[in-house]
PDB file of C-alpha atoms and ligand atoms in Angstrom:
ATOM      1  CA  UNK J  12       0.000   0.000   0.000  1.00 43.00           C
ATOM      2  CA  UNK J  13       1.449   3.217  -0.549  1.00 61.00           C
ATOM      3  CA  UNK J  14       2.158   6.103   1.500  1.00 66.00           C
ATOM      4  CA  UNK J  15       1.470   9.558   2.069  1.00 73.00           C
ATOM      5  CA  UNK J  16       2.775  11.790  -0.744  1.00 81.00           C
ATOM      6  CA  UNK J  17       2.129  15.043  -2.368  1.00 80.00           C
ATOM      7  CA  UNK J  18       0.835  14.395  -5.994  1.00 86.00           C
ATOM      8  CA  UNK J  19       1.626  16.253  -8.466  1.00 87.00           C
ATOM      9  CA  UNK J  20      -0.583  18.371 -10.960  1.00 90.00           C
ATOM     10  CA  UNK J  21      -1.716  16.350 -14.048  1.00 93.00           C
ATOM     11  CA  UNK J  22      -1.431  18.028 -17.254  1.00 94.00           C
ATOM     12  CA  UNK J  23      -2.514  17.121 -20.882  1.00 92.00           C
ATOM     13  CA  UNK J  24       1.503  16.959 -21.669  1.00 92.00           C
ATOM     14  CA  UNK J  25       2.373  14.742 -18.507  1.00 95.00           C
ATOM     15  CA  UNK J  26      -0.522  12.323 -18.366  1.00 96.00           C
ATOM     16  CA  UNK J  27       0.502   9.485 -19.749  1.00 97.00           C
ATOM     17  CA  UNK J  28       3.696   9.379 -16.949  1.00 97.00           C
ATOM     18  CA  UNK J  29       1.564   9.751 -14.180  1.00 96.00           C
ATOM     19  CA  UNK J  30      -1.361   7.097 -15.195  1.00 96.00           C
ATOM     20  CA  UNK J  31       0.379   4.419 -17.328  1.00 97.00           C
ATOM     21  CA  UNK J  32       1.153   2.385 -13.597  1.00 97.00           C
ATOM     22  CA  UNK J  33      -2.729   1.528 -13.631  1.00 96.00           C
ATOM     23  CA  UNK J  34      -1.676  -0.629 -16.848  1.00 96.00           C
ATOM     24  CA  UNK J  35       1.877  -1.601 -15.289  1.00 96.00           C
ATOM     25  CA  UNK J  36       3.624   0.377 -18.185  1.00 98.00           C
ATOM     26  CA  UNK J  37       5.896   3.491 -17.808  1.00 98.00           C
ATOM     27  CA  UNK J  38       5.056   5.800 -20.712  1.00 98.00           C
ATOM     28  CA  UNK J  39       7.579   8.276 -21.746  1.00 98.00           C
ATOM     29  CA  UNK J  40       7.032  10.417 -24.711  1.00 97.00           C
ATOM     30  CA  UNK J  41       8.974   9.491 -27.743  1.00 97.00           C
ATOM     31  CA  UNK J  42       9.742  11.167 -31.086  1.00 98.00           C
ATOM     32  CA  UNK J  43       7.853  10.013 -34.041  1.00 95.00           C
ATOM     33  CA  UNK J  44      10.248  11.470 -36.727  1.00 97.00           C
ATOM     34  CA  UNK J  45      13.681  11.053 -35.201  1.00 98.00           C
ATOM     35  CA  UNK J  46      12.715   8.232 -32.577  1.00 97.00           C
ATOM     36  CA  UNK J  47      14.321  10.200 -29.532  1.00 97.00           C
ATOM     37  CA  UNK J  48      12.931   9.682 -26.163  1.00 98.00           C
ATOM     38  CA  UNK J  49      12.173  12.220 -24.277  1.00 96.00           C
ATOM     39  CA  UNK J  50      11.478  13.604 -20.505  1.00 96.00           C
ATOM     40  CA  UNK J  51      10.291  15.828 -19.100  1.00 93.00           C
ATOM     41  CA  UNK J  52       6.589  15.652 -21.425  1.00 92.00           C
ATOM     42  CA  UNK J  53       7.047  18.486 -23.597  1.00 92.00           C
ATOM     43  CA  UNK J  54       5.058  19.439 -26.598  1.00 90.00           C
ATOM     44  CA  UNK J  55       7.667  18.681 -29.949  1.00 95.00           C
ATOM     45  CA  UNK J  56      10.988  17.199 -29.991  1.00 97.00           C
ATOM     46  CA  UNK J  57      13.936  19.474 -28.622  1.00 94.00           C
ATOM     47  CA  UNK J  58      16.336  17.454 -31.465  1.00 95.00           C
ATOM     48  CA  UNK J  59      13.951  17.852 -34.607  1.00 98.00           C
ATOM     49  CA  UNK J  60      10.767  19.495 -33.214  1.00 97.00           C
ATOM     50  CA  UNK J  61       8.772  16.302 -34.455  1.00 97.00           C
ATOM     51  CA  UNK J  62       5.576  15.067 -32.877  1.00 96.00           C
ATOM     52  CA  UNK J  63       5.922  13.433 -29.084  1.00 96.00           C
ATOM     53  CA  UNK J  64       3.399  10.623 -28.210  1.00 96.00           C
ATOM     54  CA  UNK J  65       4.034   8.419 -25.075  1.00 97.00           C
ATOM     55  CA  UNK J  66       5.466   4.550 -25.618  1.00 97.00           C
ATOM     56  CA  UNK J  67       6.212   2.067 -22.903  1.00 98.00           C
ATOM     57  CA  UNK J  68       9.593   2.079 -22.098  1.00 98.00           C
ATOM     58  CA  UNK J  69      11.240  -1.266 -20.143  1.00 98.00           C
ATOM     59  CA  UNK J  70      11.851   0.378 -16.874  1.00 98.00           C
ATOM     60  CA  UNK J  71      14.797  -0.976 -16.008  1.00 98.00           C
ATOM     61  CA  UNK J  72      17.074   2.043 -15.032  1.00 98.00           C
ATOM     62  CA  UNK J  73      20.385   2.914 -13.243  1.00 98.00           C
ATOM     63  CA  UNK J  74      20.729   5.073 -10.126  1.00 98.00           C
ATOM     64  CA  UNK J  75      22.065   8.624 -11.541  1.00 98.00           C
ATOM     65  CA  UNK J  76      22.335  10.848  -8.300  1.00 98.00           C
ATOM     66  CA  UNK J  77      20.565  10.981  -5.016  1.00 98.00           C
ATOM     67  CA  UNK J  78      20.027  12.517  -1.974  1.00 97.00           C
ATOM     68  CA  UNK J  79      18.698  10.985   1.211  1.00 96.00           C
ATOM     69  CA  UNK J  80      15.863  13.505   2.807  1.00 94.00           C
ATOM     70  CA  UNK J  81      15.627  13.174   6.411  1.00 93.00           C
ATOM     71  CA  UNK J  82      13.787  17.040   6.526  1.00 90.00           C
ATOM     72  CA  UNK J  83       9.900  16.402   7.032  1.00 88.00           C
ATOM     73  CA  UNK J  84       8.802  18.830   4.484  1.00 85.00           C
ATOM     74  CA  UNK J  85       5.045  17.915   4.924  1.00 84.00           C
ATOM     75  CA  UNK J  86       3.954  16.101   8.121  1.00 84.00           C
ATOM     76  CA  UNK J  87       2.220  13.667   6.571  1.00 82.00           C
ATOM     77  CA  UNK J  88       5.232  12.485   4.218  1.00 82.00           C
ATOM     78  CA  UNK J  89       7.474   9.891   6.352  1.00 86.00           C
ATOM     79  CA  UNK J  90      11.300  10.190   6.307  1.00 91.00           C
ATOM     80  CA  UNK J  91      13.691   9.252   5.935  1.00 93.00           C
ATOM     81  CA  UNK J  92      13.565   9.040   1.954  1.00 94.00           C
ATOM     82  CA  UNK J  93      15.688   9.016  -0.917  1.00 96.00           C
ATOM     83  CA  UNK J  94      15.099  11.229  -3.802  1.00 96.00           C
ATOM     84  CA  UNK J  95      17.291   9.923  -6.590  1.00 97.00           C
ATOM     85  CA  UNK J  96      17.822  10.866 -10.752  1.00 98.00           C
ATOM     86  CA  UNK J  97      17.406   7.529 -12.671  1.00 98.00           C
ATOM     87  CA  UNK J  98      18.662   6.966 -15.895  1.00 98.00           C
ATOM     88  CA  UNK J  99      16.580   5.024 -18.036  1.00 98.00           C
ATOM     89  CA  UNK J 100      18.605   1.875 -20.331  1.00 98.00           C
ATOM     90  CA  UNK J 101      16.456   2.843 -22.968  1.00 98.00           C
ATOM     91  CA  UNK J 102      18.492   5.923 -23.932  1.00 98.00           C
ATOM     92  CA  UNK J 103      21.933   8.068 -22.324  1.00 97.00           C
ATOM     93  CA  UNK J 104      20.900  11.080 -20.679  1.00 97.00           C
ATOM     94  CA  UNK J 105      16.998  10.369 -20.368  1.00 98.00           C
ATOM     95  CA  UNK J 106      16.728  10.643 -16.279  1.00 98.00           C
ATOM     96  CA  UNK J 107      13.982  11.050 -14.243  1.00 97.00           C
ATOM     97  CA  UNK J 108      13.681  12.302 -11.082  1.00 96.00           C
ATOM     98  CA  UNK J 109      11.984   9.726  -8.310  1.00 97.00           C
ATOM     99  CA  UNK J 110      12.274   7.742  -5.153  1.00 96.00           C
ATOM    100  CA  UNK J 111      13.933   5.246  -4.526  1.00 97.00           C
ATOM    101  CA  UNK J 112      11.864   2.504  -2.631  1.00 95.00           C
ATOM    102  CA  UNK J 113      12.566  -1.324  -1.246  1.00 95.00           C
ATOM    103  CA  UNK J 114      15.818  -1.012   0.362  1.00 95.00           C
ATOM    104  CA  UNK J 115      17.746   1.386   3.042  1.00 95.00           C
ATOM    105  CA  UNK J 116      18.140   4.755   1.885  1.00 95.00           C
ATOM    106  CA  UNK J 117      21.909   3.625   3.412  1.00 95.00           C
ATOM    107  CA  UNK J 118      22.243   1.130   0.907  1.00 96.00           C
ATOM    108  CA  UNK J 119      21.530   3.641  -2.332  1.00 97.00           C
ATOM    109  CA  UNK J 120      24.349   4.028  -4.579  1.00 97.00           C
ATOM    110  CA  UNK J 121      25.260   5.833  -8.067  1.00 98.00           C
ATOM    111  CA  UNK J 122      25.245   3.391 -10.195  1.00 98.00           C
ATOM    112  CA  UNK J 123      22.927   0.806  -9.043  1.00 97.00           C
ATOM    113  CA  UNK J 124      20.722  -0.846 -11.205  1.00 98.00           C
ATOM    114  CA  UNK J 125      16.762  -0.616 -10.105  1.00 98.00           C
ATOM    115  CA  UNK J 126      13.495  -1.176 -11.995  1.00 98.00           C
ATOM    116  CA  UNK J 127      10.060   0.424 -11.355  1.00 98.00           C
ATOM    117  CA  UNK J 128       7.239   0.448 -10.338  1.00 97.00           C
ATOM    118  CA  UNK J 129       4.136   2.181  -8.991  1.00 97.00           C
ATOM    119  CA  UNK J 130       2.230   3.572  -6.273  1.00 95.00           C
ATOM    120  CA  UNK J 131      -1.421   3.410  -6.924  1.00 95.00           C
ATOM    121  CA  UNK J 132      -2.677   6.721  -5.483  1.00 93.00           C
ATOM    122  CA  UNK J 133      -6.090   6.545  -7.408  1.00 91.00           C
ATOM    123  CA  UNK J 134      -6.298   9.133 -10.149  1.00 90.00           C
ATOM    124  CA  UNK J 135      -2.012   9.099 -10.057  1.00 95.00           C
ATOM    125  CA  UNK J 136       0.256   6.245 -10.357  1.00 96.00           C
ATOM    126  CA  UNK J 137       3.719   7.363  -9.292  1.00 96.00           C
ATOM    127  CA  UNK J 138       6.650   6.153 -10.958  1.00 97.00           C
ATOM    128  CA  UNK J 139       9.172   4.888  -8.099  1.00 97.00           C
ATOM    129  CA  UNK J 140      12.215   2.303  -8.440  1.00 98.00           C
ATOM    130  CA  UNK J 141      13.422  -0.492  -6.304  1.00 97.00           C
ATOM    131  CA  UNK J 142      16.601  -1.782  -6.416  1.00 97.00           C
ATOM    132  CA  UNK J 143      17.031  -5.172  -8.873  1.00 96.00           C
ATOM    133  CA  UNK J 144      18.493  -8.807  -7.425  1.00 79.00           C
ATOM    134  CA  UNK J 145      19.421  -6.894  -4.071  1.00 56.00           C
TER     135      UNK J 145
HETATM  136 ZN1  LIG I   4      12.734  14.174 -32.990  1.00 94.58          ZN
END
């Protein structure tokens, strides 16, 4: 079951990311022209200004950065927790920003290789990763 979190605002642009968990797919907008992926939903290609329409990506990923939070920014948000940049395998430089969930925020690290998945918050499915074989 998932926990407390602030949602964020869906948008026509960012939809697709925040509602593709109720199908088990993480949908990232991807070029039709020039086949780039890219994040954050934006309205035409920053490469070739083609047409962006969400595809399911594999979501496996690698751990970019991080930070652990232990600041309780909203009371009803538990910490510690570990905000992290992911990098997705499906193309070099295509990160998202997330949590990190399953594990110790002690036992993040650059590098690591984590796969996601989703907390069902009703109307928002949020994109999080857990850390793969650990
Ligand atoms: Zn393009």
């Amino acid at each position: 079951m998932a926990g407390a979190r602030v949602l964020p605002p869906v948008t026509e642009l960012n939809r697709a990311y925040w509602t593709g968990g109720r199908d088990g797919r993480l949908l990232i907008q991807r070029c039709a022209t020039c086949a780039r992926w890219a994040h954050p939903p934006r309205a035409e290609c920053a490469v070739c200004g083609g047409a962006l329409a969400p595809q399911p990506v594999s979501g496996d990923a690698t751990v970019y950065s991080f930070t652990v939070n232990h600041h309780r920014f909203n009371p009803s948000v538990p910490v510690p927790y570990v905000v992290a940049l992911v990098e997705l395998v499906e193309q070099e430089g295509l990160r998202l920003p997330t949590n990190i969930v399953g594990c110790e925020p002690a036992e993040v690290r650059i590098g690591m290789a984590v796969h996601v998945a989703f907390e069902d918050h009703g109307a928002v499915w949020v994109p999080v990763f857990l850390p793969v074989g650990g």
